[in-house]
PDB file of C-alpha atoms in Angstrom:
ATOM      1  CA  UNK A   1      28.103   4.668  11.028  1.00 64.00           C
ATOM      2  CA  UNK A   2      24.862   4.269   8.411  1.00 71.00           C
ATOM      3  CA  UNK A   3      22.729   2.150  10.602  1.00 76.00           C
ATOM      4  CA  UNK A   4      22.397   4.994  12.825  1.00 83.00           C
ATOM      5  CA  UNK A   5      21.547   7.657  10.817  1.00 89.00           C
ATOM      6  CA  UNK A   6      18.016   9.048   8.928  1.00 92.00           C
ATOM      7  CA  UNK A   7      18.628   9.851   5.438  1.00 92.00           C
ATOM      8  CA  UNK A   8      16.017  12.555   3.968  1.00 90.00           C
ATOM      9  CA  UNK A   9      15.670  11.828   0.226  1.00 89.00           C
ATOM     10  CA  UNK A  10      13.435  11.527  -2.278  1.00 86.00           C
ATOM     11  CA  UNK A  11      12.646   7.864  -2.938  1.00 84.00           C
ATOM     12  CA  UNK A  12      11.011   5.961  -5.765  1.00 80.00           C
ATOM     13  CA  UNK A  13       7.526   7.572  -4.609  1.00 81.00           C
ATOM     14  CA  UNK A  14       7.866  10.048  -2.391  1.00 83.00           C
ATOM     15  CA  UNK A  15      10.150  12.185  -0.173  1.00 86.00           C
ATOM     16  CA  UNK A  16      10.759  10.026   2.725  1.00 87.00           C
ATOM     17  CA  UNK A  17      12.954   9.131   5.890  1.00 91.00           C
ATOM     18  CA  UNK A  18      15.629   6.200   5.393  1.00 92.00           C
ATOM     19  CA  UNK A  19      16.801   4.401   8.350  1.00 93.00           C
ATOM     20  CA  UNK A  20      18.313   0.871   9.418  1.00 93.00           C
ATOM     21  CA  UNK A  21      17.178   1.933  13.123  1.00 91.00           C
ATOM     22  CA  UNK A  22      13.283   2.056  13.374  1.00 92.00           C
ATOM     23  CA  UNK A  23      13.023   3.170  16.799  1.00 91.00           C
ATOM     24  CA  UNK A  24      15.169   6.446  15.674  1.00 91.00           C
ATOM     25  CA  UNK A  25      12.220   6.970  13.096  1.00 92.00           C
ATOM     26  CA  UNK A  26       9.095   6.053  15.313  1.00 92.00           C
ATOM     27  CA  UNK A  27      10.797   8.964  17.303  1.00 91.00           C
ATOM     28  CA  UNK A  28      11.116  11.275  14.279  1.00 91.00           C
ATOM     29  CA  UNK A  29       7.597  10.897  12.917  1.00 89.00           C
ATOM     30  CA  UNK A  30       5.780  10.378  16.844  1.00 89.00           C
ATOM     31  CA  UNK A  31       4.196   7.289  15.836  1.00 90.00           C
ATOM     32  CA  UNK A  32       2.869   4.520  18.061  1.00 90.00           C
ATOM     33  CA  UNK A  33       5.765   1.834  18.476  1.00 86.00           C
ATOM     34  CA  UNK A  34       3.966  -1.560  17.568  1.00 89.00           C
ATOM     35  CA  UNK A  35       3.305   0.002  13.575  1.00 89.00           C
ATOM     36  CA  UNK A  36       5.414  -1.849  10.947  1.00 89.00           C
ATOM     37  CA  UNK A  37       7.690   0.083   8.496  1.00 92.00           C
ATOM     38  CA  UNK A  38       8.141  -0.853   4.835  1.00 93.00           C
ATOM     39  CA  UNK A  39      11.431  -2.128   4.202  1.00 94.00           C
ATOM     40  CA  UNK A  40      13.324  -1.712   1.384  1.00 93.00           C
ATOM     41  CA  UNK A  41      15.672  -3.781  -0.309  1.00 93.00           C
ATOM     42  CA  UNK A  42      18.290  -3.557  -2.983  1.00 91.00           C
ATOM     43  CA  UNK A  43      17.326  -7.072  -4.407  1.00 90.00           C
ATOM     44  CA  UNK A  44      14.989 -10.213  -4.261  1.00 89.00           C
ATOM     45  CA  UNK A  45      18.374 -12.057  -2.820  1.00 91.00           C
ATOM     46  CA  UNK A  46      18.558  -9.461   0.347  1.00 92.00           C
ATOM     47  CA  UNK A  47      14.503  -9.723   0.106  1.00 90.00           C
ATOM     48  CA  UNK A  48      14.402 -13.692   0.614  1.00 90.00           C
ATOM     49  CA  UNK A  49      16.604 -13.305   3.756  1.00 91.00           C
ATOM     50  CA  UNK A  50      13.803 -11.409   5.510  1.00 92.00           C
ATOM     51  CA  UNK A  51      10.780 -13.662   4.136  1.00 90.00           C
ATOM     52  CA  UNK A  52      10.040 -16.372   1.987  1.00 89.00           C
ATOM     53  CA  UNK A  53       8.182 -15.072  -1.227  1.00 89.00           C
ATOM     54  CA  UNK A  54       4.913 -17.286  -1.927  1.00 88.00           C
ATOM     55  CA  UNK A  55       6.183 -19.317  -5.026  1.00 88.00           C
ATOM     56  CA  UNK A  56       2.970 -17.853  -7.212  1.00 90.00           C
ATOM     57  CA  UNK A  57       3.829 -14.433  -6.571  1.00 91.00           C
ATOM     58  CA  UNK A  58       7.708 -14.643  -7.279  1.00 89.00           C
ATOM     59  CA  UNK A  59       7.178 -12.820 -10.662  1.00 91.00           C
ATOM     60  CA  UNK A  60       4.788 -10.476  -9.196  1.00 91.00           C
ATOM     61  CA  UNK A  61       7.552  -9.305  -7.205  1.00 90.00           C
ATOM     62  CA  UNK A  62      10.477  -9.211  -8.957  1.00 89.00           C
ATOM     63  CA  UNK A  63       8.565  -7.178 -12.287  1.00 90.00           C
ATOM     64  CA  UNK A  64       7.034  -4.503  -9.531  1.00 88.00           C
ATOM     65  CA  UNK A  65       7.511  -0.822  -9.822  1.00 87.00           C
ATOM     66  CA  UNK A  66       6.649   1.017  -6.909  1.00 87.00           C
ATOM     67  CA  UNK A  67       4.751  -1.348  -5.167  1.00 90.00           C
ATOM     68  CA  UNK A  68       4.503  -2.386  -1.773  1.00 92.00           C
ATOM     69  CA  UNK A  69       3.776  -6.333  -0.738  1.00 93.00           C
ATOM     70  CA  UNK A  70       2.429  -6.719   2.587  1.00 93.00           C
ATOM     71  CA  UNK A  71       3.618 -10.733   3.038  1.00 90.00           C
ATOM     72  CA  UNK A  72       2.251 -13.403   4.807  1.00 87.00           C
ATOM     73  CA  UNK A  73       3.922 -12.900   7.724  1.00 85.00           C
ATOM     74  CA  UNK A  74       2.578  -9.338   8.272  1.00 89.00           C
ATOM     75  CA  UNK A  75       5.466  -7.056   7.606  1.00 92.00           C
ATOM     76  CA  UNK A  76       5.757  -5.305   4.277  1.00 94.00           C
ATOM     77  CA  UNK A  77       8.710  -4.894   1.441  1.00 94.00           C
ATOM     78  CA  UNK A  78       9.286  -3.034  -1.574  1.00 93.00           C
ATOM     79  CA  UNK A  79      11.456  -4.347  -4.187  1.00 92.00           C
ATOM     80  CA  UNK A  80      13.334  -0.976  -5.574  1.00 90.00           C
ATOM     81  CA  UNK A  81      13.808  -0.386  -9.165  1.00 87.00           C
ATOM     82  CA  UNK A  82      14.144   3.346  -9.640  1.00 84.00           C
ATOM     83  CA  UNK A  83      17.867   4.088 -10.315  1.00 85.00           C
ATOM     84  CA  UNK A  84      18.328   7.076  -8.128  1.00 84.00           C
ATOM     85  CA  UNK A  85      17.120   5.738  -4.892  1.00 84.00           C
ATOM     86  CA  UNK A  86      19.453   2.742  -5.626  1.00 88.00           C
ATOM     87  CA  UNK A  87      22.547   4.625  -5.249  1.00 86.00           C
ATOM     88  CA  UNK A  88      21.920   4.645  -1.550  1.00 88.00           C
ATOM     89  CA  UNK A  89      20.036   1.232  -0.889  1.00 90.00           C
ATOM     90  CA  UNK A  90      22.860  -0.396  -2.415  1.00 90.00           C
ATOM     91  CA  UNK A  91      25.632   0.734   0.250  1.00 91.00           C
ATOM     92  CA  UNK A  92      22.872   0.004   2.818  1.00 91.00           C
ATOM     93  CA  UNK A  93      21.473  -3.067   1.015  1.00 92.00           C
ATOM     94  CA  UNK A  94      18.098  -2.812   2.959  1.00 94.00           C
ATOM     95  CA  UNK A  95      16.620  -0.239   4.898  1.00 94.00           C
ATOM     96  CA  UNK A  96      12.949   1.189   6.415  1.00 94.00           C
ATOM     97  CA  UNK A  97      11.187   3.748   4.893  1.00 91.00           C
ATOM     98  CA  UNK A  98       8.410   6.355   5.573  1.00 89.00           C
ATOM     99  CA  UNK A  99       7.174   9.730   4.252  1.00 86.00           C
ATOM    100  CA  UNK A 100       9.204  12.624   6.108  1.00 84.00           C
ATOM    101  CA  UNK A 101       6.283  13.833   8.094  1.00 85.00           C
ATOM    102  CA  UNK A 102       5.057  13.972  11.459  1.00 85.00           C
ATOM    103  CA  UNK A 103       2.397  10.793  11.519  1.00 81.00           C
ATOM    104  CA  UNK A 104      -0.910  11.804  10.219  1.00 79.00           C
ATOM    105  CA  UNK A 105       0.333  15.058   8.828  1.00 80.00           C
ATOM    106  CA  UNK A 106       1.060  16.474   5.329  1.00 82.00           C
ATOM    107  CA  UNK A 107       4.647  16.526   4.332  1.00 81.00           C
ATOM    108  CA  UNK A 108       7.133  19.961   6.190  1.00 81.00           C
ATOM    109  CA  UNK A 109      10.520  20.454   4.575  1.00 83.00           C
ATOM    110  CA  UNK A 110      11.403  22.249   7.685  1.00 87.00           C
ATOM    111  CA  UNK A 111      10.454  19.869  10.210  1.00 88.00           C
ATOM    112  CA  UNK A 112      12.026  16.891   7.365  1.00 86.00           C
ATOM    113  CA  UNK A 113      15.241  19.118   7.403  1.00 87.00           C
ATOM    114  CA  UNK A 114      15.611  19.838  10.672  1.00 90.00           C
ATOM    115  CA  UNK A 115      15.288  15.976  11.601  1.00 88.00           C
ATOM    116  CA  UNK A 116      17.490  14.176   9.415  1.00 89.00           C
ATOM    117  CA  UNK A 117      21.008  13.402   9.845  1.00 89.00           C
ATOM    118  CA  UNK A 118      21.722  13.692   6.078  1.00 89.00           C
ATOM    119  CA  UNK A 119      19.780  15.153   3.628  1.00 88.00           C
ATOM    120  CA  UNK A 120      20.672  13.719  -0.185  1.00 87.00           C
ATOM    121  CA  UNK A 121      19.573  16.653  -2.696  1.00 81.00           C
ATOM    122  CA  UNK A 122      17.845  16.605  -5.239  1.00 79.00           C
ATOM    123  CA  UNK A 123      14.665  16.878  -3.388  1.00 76.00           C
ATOM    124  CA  UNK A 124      11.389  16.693  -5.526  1.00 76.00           C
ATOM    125  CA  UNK A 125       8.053  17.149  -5.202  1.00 69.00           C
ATOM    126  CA  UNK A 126       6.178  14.424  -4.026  1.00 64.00           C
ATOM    127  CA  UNK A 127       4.901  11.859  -6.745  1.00 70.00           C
ATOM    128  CA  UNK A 128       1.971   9.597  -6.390  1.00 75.00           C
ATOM    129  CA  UNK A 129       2.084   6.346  -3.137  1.00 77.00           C
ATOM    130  CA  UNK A 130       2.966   3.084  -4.029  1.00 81.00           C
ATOM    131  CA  UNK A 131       0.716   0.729  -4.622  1.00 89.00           C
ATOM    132  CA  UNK A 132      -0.305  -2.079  -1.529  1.00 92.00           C
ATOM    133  CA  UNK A 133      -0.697  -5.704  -2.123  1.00 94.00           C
ATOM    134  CA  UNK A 134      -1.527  -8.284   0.614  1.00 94.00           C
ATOM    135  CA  UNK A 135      -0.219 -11.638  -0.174  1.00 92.00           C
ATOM    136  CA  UNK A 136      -1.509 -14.669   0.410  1.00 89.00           C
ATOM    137  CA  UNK A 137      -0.354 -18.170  -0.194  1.00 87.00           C
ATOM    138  CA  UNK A 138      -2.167 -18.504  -3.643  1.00 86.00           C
ATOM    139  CA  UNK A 139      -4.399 -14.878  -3.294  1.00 88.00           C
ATOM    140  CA  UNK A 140      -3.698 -11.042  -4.026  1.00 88.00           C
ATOM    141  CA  UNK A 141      -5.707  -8.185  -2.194  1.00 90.00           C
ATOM    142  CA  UNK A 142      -5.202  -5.070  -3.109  1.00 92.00           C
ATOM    143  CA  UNK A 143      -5.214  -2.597  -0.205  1.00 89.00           C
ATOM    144  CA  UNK A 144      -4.204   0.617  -1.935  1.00 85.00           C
TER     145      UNK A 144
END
């Protein structure tokens, strides 16, 4: 079953951990539990069923490229474009993401390897972070 597993691939940014299950990942990467994970999504449909978009920043949104929104109600989305990490959002529609590392550390293939489920090849070298917004009701902050 796909909710269960971590996918190691390389995703719009970086090469990351995919999972519907975020307790499997806080396991994975040894983080503390009460940390929010990005979620991805497929499309701004699937995106609206987690959280209502602020109506000024509805273009903002759906014209990002590798950028993250953190929204009002705390928990942040990305909104993916790039073609290649589609192929596996779209059988999974949404899905939480995070670099395939153990938290705080620089990036491992072997550790990466040796805790994923499946591994989806080609796997790159890591490309620059997205970029973080924080959105408000009518204001933008950039946090990275």
């Amino acid at each position: 079953m796909l909710k269960d597993k971590v996918f190691l691939t390389q995703t719009d940014t970086t090469i990351g951990f995919i999972s519907q299950n975020a307790d499997r990942l806080t396991q994975i990467k040894q983080r503390p539990p009460y940390k929010h994970y990005i979620t991805a999504v497929n499309s701004q449909k699937i995106l609206q069923c987690f959280t209502r978009i602020p109506s000024t920043h509805h273009n903002r949104v759906r014209r990002s490229k590798k950028t993250t929104f953190i929204m009002p109600n705390g928990h942040s989305y990305r909104l993916i474009q790039d073609i290649h990490h589609l192929l596996l959002l779209n059988r999974l529609k949404w899905a939480y993401t995070t670099s395939a590392n153990l938290s705080g550390s620089n990036y491992d293939e072997a550790f990466a390897k040796e805790h994923a489920d499946v591994i989806i090849t080609p796997l790159q070298t890591s490309k620059q972070a997205s970029k973080i917004y924080k959105l408000g009701k009518t204001t933008l902050k950039r946090i990275r």
